Amino acid sequence: MEVPLTIKETQEALKKRKINCVDLVDYYLDRIEKNDEKINSVLTVSKEKAYEKARKNDNLIKELGDRAFIEFPLIGVCVIHKDMFLTRGIRTTAASKVLEDYIPSYSATVVDRMDKAGCITLGKANQDAWAHGSSGENSDFGPTKNPWNLEYVPGGSSSGSAAALASNFCLVTTGTDTCGSIRLPANYCGVCGLKPTYGLVSRYGVIAMASSLDSMGHFARNVDDVKRILEVTKGPDGYDSTVSSCYREFRVKDFVKIGVPREFFGEGLEVEVRRSIEKAIETFERMGHQVVEVGLPHTEYAIAAYYIIQPAEVSSNLARYDGIRYGRGRDFFGDEAKRRIMLGSYVLSSGYYDAYYLKAMKVRSVIIKEVEDVFEQVDLLIAPVSPSLPFQLGEKTSDPLKMYLTDIYAATANLAGIPSLAIPSGFSDNGLPLGFQLMGPRFSENVIFDLAEKYHREINYKPSIAEL
Ligand code: GLN
C-alpha cells in the first residue's frame, strides 16, 4: 500500500473511502518499525493512542461524511511531535536522560489544538537534547541519520522531525526554532519548515529553551500543508502573554520585491548552495518579481549576540530541572547543556552582565531596527538556511564553535522575531537536498506562503521521500 504525501491528497482519499485512518496508522507504524532502526528519528511510539484516535476519526467520517473535514480540518493527519512538546500521557524527554521517564499530565497548546482538529499522534521525535544543537548528534538517545544519505546529519535540533517526514513515517511533524532548529533540518532533509513570527503560536506546554527566541512551528511536504497546520496552531490561548491576535494582516500582491541581503552571501558559503539560490533568484525574476540587493550590516554580530542571549536564558530555564520537581538529578545533563548553563551563568553574573549580556541585548536592538528598515525597502528576503550542504556525522562534534557557525544565517529571524520559511528547491550533485529561506516582516506569513507556493508551481516541485 502507498499513502498520499500531502494533507489534501490524504483527505481526498479518506473522503472517497479509498483508505481509512486505521490503514494510515498501520502503514506508518509498520514503516517506522521496519526502518527507524537505521534512522533513529522516533523516540516513543504511542501505538494504542494512535489506533484509538484513528478509530474515532473513522467513525466521525462515517457519521458526518464530508462535514467531518470541515469540522476537523486536520482529520486523519498523522503527526509525530518533537519531544519538546508536552503530550498528555505520552513520554516527553527533550531527548535528555534527565526526563527519560517523564510523562506529562497535560499537552502543549500546539498538540492540543492539532488533536482537536483531528490529528493522530503517532509518537515523539528524536532531537538534540533540550534543542541544543545543529546536527541531531547531541541527543542522549543517539544521533538521527539523514534519510537521503545515512552518513550525513539530518540537521538539528529538530533532527527526528525532519528525518521522520523525509522517511514517510508520518504526514507532518512539529518543531521548535530558537535559532534555526526547524529551518536547518527542513533544509537538510528536503522538506518545508516554518518558523512563525514570535508571538503567533503559543509556547505553552513546550519545554523552554531560550524563551525570548523560541518559536513553535512545523514541518510538512508542501506549503499548502504548512498553511493548514498554522491555521490550527496560531493565536492566543490565554497561557502565553506574548501571543497576540492584534496584528496587521499583510496584503498579498501579485508581484513582490525580494531583497537579497549581501551579508548572507559572503565568505564561507558553499559554491553549490550559492549557485542553487542564484538559480532560485533567476526563477523569481523570470516570474516577474523584482529582486534587489540590500544590506543588513550587523548580521556578522548576530550569532555572537545569540550565543550570549540564548545561554543566559537557557541557564535560567534549565534551573528548574533540579531533580526535585521533575525527572532525574542534574548529573544526568549532557556536556552541551552543562556548557550552556556555565556560559549563561557567566554572562549574567555581576561584573560580566554589562560587558556581555547587556551588550548582546544592545546588538539585538540594532539588528531588530536594521531588519525593520530593510522591510521598508522590500517585501521579503531570500537567503541560504545554512552555509553548507548537510555535513557528515561526526564532522563537527569535536568543535562546538564550528557547530555553532552552522546557524549564522538562522539567527537574524529569531533575534528579530520575524517569520521564515525554509523550502526545498531540488538536490545537489551527490543527491543531498537543497533549498533556501524566505523571511518577511512580523506577521507576514501569508505573503511568504504565497510566494513560496508560486515558486514551487513554477519549478514544478513535487514532494519526494527518501528510499530506505
Ligand atoms: N543550533 C542552535 C543551538 O544549538 C539552534 C537551537 C534551536 O533552534 N533550538 O542553539
Coordinates of C-alpha atoms and ligand atoms in Angstrom, one line a residue:
M1 CA 0.0 0.0 0.0
E2 CA 1.1 3.5 -0.8
V3 CA -0.1 6.5 1.2
P4 CA -0.6 10.1 -0.2
L5 CA 2.2 12.6 0.7
T6 CA 0.1 15.7 1.4
I7 CA -2.9 16.6 3.6
K8 CA -5.1 17.5 0.7
E9 CA -4.5 14.2 -1.1
T10 CA -4.8 12.2 2.2
Q11 CA -8.1 13.8 3.0
E12 CA -9.4 13.3 -0.6
A13 CA -8.5 9.6 -0.3
L14 CA -10.3 9.4 3.1
K15 CA -13.4 11.2 1.7
K16 CA -13.6 8.7 -1.2
R17 CA -13.1 5.9 1.3
K18 CA -10.0 4.7 -0.7
I19 CA -8.3 4.5 2.7
N20 CA -9.2 4.9 6.3
C21 CA -7.4 6.3 9.3
V22 CA -6.6 2.9 10.7
D23 CA -4.9 1.9 7.4
L24 CA -2.8 5.1 7.7
V25 CA -1.7 4.2 11.2
D26 CA -1.0 0.6 10.1
Y27 CA 1.1 1.9 7.2
Y28 CA 3.2 4.4 9.2
L29 CA 3.8 2.3 12.3
D30 CA 4.9 -0.6 10.1
R31 CA 7.2 1.6 8.2
I32 CA 8.7 3.0 11.5
E33 CA 9.2 -0.5 12.9
K34 CA 10.9 -1.7 9.8
N35 CA 13.1 1.3 9.1
D36 CA 13.7 3.5 12.0
E37 CA 16.5 1.4 13.4
K38 CA 18.7 2.9 10.8
I39 CA 17.4 6.5 11.0
N40 CA 16.7 6.8 14.8
S41 CA 14.1 9.5 14.3
V42 CA 11.5 8.3 16.7
L43 CA 11.9 8.1 20.5
T44 CA 8.5 7.0 21.5
V45 CA 5.7 5.3 19.6
S46 CA 2.2 5.9 21.0
K47 CA 0.6 2.9 19.3
E48 CA -2.6 2.4 21.4
K49 CA -3.5 6.1 21.5
A50 CA -2.9 6.3 17.7
Y51 CA -5.3 3.4 17.0
E52 CA -7.8 4.7 19.4
K53 CA -7.8 8.1 17.7
A54 CA -7.8 6.6 14.2
R55 CA -11.0 4.5 15.0
K56 CA -12.6 7.6 16.5
N57 CA -11.8 9.6 13.3
D58 CA -13.1 6.8 11.1
N59 CA -16.4 6.8 13.0
L60 CA -16.6 10.6 12.6
I61 CA -16.1 10.3 8.9
K62 CA -18.8 7.6 8.7
E63 CA -21.2 9.7 10.7
L64 CA -20.6 13.2 9.4
G65 CA -19.4 12.5 5.9
D66 CA -17.7 15.4 4.2
R67 CA -18.7 17.6 7.1
A68 CA -16.1 15.9 9.2
F69 CA -13.4 17.5 7.1
I70 CA -14.8 21.0 7.8
E71 CA -15.3 20.5 11.5
F72 CA -12.0 18.7 11.9
P73 CA -9.7 20.4 9.4
L74 CA -6.7 18.1 10.2
I75 CA -8.7 14.9 10.4
G76 CA -6.6 11.9 9.5
V77 CA -3.3 13.8 9.6
C78 CA -0.7 11.6 11.3
V79 CA 1.8 13.6 13.2
I80 CA 5.0 13.0 15.2
H81 CA 5.8 15.7 17.7
K82 CA 9.2 16.9 18.6
D83 CA 10.0 15.7 22.1
M84 CA 10.0 19.3 23.4
F85 CA 6.2 19.4 23.2
L86 CA 4.4 18.0 26.2
T87 CA 1.9 15.3 25.2
R88 CA -0.5 14.2 27.9
G89 CA 0.1 10.5 28.8
I90 CA 2.9 10.1 26.3
R91 CA 6.5 10.2 27.4
T92 CA 8.3 13.5 26.8
T93 CA 12.0 13.6 27.2
A94 CA 13.5 16.6 25.3
A95 CA 15.9 13.8 24.3
S96 CA 17.6 14.1 27.7
K97 CA 18.2 11.4 30.2
V98 CA 17.0 13.9 32.8
L99 CA 13.5 13.4 31.6
E100 CA 13.8 9.8 30.4
D101 CA 10.7 8.6 32.3
Y102 CA 8.7 11.8 32.4
I103 CA 5.0 11.5 31.4
P104 CA 3.3 14.9 31.2
S105 CA -0.2 15.4 32.7
Y106 CA -1.1 18.0 30.1
S107 CA -0.4 18.8 26.4
A108 CA 1.1 21.8 24.8
T109 CA -1.3 24.2 23.1
V110 CA 0.0 23.2 19.7
V111 CA -0.5 19.5 20.5
D112 CA -3.9 20.1 22.0
R113 CA -5.1 22.2 19.0
M114 CA -3.8 19.7 16.5
D115 CA -5.5 16.9 18.4
K116 CA -8.8 18.7 18.5
A117 CA -8.5 19.4 14.7
G118 CA -8.4 15.6 14.1
C119 CA -4.6 14.8 14.1
I120 CA -3.5 11.4 15.1
T121 CA -0.3 11.4 17.2
L122 CA 2.0 8.5 16.3
G123 CA 4.8 9.3 18.6
K124 CA 7.6 11.6 19.6
A125 CA 10.7 12.6 17.5
N126 CA 14.3 12.5 18.4
Q127 CA 16.2 15.8 18.6
D128 CA 19.3 17.3 20.1
A129 CA 18.8 17.2 23.9
W130 CA 17.0 20.3 25.1
A131 CA 17.1 21.6 21.5
H132 CA 20.8 22.4 21.9
G133 CA 22.5 21.6 18.6
S134 CA 22.5 21.8 14.8
S135 CA 23.0 18.2 13.8
G136 CA 20.9 15.9 15.9
E137 CA 24.1 14.5 17.4
N138 CA 23.5 15.9 20.9
S139 CA 20.6 13.6 21.6
D140 CA 21.1 11.4 24.7
F141 CA 19.4 8.7 22.8
G142 CA 21.8 8.6 19.9
P143 CA 22.1 10.6 16.7
T144 CA 19.5 10.7 14.0
K145 CA 20.7 10.0 10.4
N146 CA 19.8 11.8 7.3
P147 CA 17.4 9.5 5.3
W148 CA 18.8 10.8 2.0
N149 CA 22.3 9.5 3.0
L150 CA 22.8 7.7 6.3
E151 CA 26.4 9.0 6.6
Y152 CA 25.2 12.6 6.9
V153 CA 23.4 14.6 9.6
P154 CA 19.8 15.5 9.2
G155 CA 20.3 18.9 10.8
G156 CA 19.2 19.9 14.2
S157 CA 17.9 20.4 16.7
S158 CA 14.6 19.1 15.3
S159 CA 16.5 16.2 13.7
G160 CA 13.9 13.5 14.1
S161 CA 11.0 15.7 13.0
A162 CA 12.6 16.3 9.6
A163 CA 14.1 12.8 9.2
A164 CA 10.8 11.1 10.1
L165 CA 9.0 13.2 7.5
A166 CA 11.5 12.6 4.8
S167 CA 11.3 8.9 5.6
N168 CA 7.5 8.9 5.3
F169 CA 6.9 7.8 8.9
C170 CA 4.1 10.3 9.2
L171 CA 2.4 13.1 7.2
V172 CA 3.5 16.2 9.2
T173 CA 5.7 16.9 12.3
T174 CA 6.2 19.7 14.8
G175 CA 9.4 21.5 15.8
T176 CA 10.8 24.4 17.8
D177 CA 13.1 27.0 16.3
T178 CA 15.3 29.1 18.6
C179 CA 18.0 29.6 16.0
G180 CA 17.2 27.6 13.0
S181 CA 16.1 24.3 14.6
I182 CA 13.2 23.9 12.2
R183 CA 14.7 25.5 9.1
L184 CA 18.0 23.8 9.2
P185 CA 16.7 20.2 9.4
A186 CA 14.0 21.0 6.9
N187 CA 16.7 22.3 4.6
Y188 CA 18.9 19.2 5.1
C189 CA 16.1 16.7 4.7
G190 CA 14.3 18.3 1.7
V191 CA 11.0 19.3 3.4
C192 CA 9.3 22.6 4.2
G193 CA 9.8 24.1 7.7
L194 CA 8.2 27.1 9.2
K195 CA 9.5 29.3 11.9
P196 CA 6.5 31.5 12.6
T197 CA 6.6 35.1 13.9
Y198 CA 7.5 35.2 17.5
G199 CA 4.1 35.7 19.3
L200 CA 1.9 34.0 16.7
V201 CA 1.9 30.5 18.2
S202 CA 1.7 29.8 21.9
R203 CA 4.8 28.3 23.7
Y204 CA 2.5 26.9 26.4
G205 CA 3.5 23.4 27.3
V206 CA 6.6 23.3 25.3
I207 CA 9.9 22.8 27.2
A208 CA 11.6 26.1 27.2
M209 CA 15.0 26.6 25.6
A210 CA 15.5 30.4 25.3
S211 CA 12.1 32.0 25.9
S212 CA 12.6 35.2 24.0
L213 CA 13.7 33.3 20.9
D214 CA 11.7 30.1 20.9
S215 CA 9.2 29.8 18.1
M216 CA 6.7 26.9 17.7
G217 CA 6.5 25.7 14.2
H218 CA 6.2 22.6 12.0
F219 CA 7.4 20.6 9.0
A220 CA 5.3 19.4 6.0
R221 CA 6.0 18.4 2.5
N222 CA 4.4 21.4 0.7
V223 CA 3.4 24.9 1.5
D224 CA -0.3 24.2 1.5
D225 CA 0.2 21.7 4.4
V226 CA 2.3 24.3 6.3
K227 CA -0.5 26.8 5.9
R228 CA -3.2 24.3 7.1
I229 CA -1.3 23.5 10.3
L230 CA -0.6 27.1 11.1
E231 CA -4.3 27.9 10.7
V232 CA -4.9 25.5 13.6
T233 CA -2.0 26.3 15.8
K234 CA -1.8 30.1 15.7
G235 CA -3.5 32.6 18.0
P236 CA -3.8 33.3 21.7
D237 CA -4.7 30.6 24.2
G238 CA -4.6 32.7 27.4
Y239 CA -1.4 31.0 28.6
D240 CA 1.3 32.8 26.7
S241 CA 1.2 36.5 27.1
T242 CA 3.5 37.1 24.1
V243 CA 0.8 35.7 21.7
S244 CA -1.3 38.3 20.1
S245 CA -4.3 38.3 17.7
C246 CA -3.9 42.1 17.1
Y247 CA -1.7 42.5 14.1
R248 CA -1.9 43.9 10.7
E249 CA -2.6 41.3 8.0
F250 CA -0.4 41.8 5.0
R251 CA -1.9 42.2 1.6
V252 CA -0.8 39.6 -0.8
K253 CA 0.4 41.2 -4.1
D254 CA 0.8 39.6 -7.5
F255 CA 4.4 40.7 -7.7
V256 CA 6.7 41.3 -4.7
K257 CA 10.1 43.0 -4.2
I258 CA 12.6 40.5 -2.9
G259 CA 15.7 41.6 -1.1
V260 CA 19.0 39.7 -1.3
P261 CA 20.9 40.6 1.8
R262 CA 24.6 40.7 0.7
E263 CA 25.9 39.7 4.2
F264 CA 24.2 36.3 3.7
F265 CA 26.2 35.6 0.6
G266 CA 29.7 36.2 1.8
E267 CA 32.7 34.1 2.6
G268 CA 32.1 30.6 3.8
L269 CA 29.0 30.0 1.7
E270 CA 29.5 26.7 -0.3
V271 CA 29.5 27.2 -4.0
E272 CA 26.7 24.7 -4.7
V273 CA 24.4 26.3 -2.1
R274 CA 25.2 29.8 -3.6
R275 CA 24.5 28.5 -7.1
S276 CA 21.2 27.0 -6.2
I277 CA 20.0 30.2 -4.7
E278 CA 21.1 32.2 -7.6
K279 CA 19.1 29.9 -9.7
A280 CA 16.0 30.5 -7.5
I281 CA 16.6 34.2 -7.8
E282 CA 16.6 33.9 -11.6
T283 CA 13.4 32.0 -11.4
F284 CA 11.8 34.8 -9.3
E285 CA 12.9 37.4 -11.8
R286 CA 11.6 35.3 -14.7
M287 CA 8.2 35.1 -12.8
G288 CA 8.1 38.9 -12.8
H289 CA 9.2 39.7 -9.3
Q290 CA 11.7 42.4 -8.6
V291 CA 15.0 41.3 -6.9
V292 CA 17.3 43.9 -5.3
E293 CA 20.4 43.7 -3.2
V294 CA 20.0 45.0 0.3
G295 CA 22.3 45.4 3.3
L296 CA 22.0 44.1 6.9
P297 CA 25.4 45.1 8.1
H298 CA 25.1 43.9 11.6
T299 CA 24.4 40.3 10.5
E300 CA 28.0 39.4 11.3
Y301 CA 27.3 40.0 15.0
A302 CA 24.0 38.1 15.1
I303 CA 25.5 34.7 16.0
A304 CA 27.7 36.2 18.7
A305 CA 24.8 38.0 20.3
Y306 CA 22.7 34.8 20.0
Y307 CA 25.4 32.8 21.8
I308 CA 25.2 35.1 24.7
I309 CA 21.5 35.8 25.0
Q310 CA 20.5 32.2 24.4
P311 CA 22.7 30.5 27.1
A312 CA 21.7 33.2 29.5
E313 CA 18.1 32.2 29.1
V314 CA 19.0 28.5 28.9
S315 CA 20.8 28.8 32.3
S316 CA 17.6 30.2 33.8
N317 CA 15.2 27.8 32.2
L318 CA 17.2 24.7 33.0
A319 CA 17.5 25.6 36.6
R320 CA 14.0 24.0 37.2
Y321 CA 15.4 20.6 36.4
D322 CA 17.0 20.2 39.8
G323 CA 15.9 16.6 40.4
I324 CA 13.3 17.7 43.0
R325 CA 10.4 18.6 40.8
Y326 CA 10.8 16.8 37.5
G327 CA 12.8 13.9 36.3
R328 CA 16.2 12.9 37.4
G329 CA 19.1 14.9 39.0
R330 CA 21.4 17.4 37.4
D331 CA 24.2 14.9 36.9
F332 CA 22.1 13.5 34.0
F333 CA 22.7 16.7 32.0
G334 CA 24.9 16.1 28.9
D335 CA 28.0 18.1 28.1
E336 CA 26.3 20.6 25.8
A337 CA 23.6 21.5 28.4
K338 CA 26.3 22.0 31.0
R339 CA 28.4 24.1 28.6
R340 CA 25.4 26.4 28.1
I341 CA 24.4 26.6 31.8
M342 CA 28.0 27.6 32.6
L343 CA 28.2 30.2 29.7
G344 CA 24.8 31.6 30.6
S345 CA 25.5 31.9 34.3
Y346 CA 28.8 33.6 33.5
V347 CA 27.4 36.3 31.1
L348 CA 24.7 37.1 33.7
S349 CA 26.9 37.2 36.7
S350 CA 27.8 40.5 38.3
G351 CA 30.8 42.2 36.7
Y352 CA 30.1 40.4 33.4
Y353 CA 26.5 41.3 32.9
D354 CA 27.2 44.7 31.4
A355 CA 30.1 43.5 29.3
Y356 CA 28.3 40.5 27.8
Y357 CA 24.5 40.2 28.3
L358 CA 23.7 43.9 28.2
K359 CA 25.9 44.4 25.2
A360 CA 24.4 41.5 23.3
M361 CA 20.9 42.9 24.0
K362 CA 22.0 46.2 22.6
V363 CA 23.3 44.5 19.5
R364 CA 19.9 42.6 19.3
S365 CA 18.1 46.0 19.2
V366 CA 20.4 47.2 16.4
I367 CA 19.6 44.1 14.4
I368 CA 15.9 44.4 15.0
K369 CA 16.0 48.1 13.8
E370 CA 18.0 47.1 10.8
V371 CA 15.5 44.4 9.9
E372 CA 12.6 46.8 10.3
D373 CA 14.3 49.3 8.0
V374 CA 15.0 46.7 5.3
F375 CA 11.3 45.8 5.2
E376 CA 10.6 49.4 4.3
Q377 CA 12.5 48.7 1.1
V378 CA 11.5 45.2 0.2
D379 CA 8.6 42.8 0.9
L380 CA 10.6 39.7 1.6
L381 CA 14.2 38.5 1.9
I382 CA 15.7 35.4 0.3
A383 CA 18.8 33.8 2.0
P384 CA 20.5 30.5 2.4
V385 CA 19.5 28.5 5.5
S386 CA 22.9 27.1 6.2
P387 CA 26.4 27.9 4.7
S388 CA 26.8 24.3 3.6
L389 CA 25.1 21.2 2.4
P390 CA 24.4 18.5 5.1
F391 CA 27.7 17.5 6.7
Q392 CA 28.9 14.1 7.7
L393 CA 28.2 12.6 11.1
G394 CA 31.0 13.3 13.5
E395 CA 32.4 16.1 11.3
K396 CA 31.8 18.9 13.8
T397 CA 31.2 17.2 17.1
S398 CA 34.6 17.9 18.5
D399 CA 34.4 21.6 17.7
P400 CA 31.4 23.3 19.3
L401 CA 32.3 26.7 17.7
K402 CA 32.3 25.2 14.2
M403 CA 28.9 23.6 15.0
Y404 CA 27.6 27.0 16.3
L405 CA 28.6 28.6 13.0
T406 CA 26.1 26.4 11.1
D407 CA 23.5 28.8 12.5
I408 CA 24.9 32.0 11.1
Y409 CA 22.0 32.6 8.7
A410 CA 19.4 31.4 11.1
A411 CA 20.0 33.8 14.0
T412 CA 18.6 37.0 12.4
A413 CA 15.0 35.7 12.2
N414 CA 15.0 34.6 15.8
L415 CA 16.6 37.8 17.2
A416 CA 14.2 40.0 15.3
G417 CA 11.2 37.7 15.9
I418 CA 10.3 37.6 12.2
P419 CA 8.8 34.6 10.3
S420 CA 10.9 32.5 8.0
L421 CA 10.0 29.5 5.8
A422 CA 12.6 27.0 4.6
I423 CA 11.6 25.4 1.4
P424 CA 13.3 22.7 -0.8
S425 CA 14.4 23.6 -4.3
G426 CA 16.0 20.4 -5.5
F427 CA 19.0 18.2 -5.0
S428 CA 22.8 18.6 -5.1
D429 CA 25.0 16.6 -7.5
N430 CA 25.5 14.0 -4.8
G431 CA 21.8 13.6 -4.0
L432 CA 21.5 15.8 -0.9
P433 CA 18.6 18.3 -0.5
L434 CA 19.0 22.0 -1.5
G435 CA 16.7 24.9 -0.6
F436 CA 16.5 28.4 0.9
Q437 CA 14.6 30.5 3.3
L438 CA 12.2 33.3 2.7
M439 CA 11.9 35.9 5.6
G440 CA 9.3 38.6 5.9
P441 CA 8.3 41.3 8.4
R442 CA 6.5 40.2 11.6
F443 CA 3.1 38.5 10.8
S444 CA 3.8 38.4 7.0
E445 CA 3.4 34.6 6.8
N446 CA 0.7 34.8 4.2
V447 CA 3.0 36.8 1.9
I448 CA 5.8 34.3 2.3
F449 CA 3.4 31.3 1.7
D450 CA 2.1 32.9 -1.5
L451 CA 5.5 33.5 -3.0
A452 CA 6.7 30.0 -1.9
E453 CA 3.7 28.3 -3.5
K454 CA 4.1 30.2 -6.7
Y455 CA 7.8 29.3 -6.8
H456 CA 7.1 25.6 -6.3
R457 CA 4.5 25.7 -9.0
E458 CA 6.9 27.4 -11.3
I459 CA 9.7 24.8 -10.8
N460 CA 7.0 22.0 -10.8
Y461 CA 8.0 20.9 -7.4
K462 CA 6.7 17.5 -6.3
P463 CA 7.2 16.3 -2.7
S464 CA 9.5 13.2 -2.6
I465 CA 10.5 10.8 0.1
A466 CA 13.8 9.1 0.7
E467 CA 14.2 5.5 -0.3
L468 CA 15.0 3.5 2.8
Ligands
GLN1 N1 21.7 25.3 16.8 C1 21.1 26.2 17.7 C2 21.6 26.0 19.1 O1 22.2 25.0 19.3 C3 19.7 26.2 17.5 C4 18.8 25.7 18.6 C5 17.4 25.8 18.3 O2 16.9 26.4 17.3 N2 16.6 25.1 19.1 O3 21.5 26.8 19.9

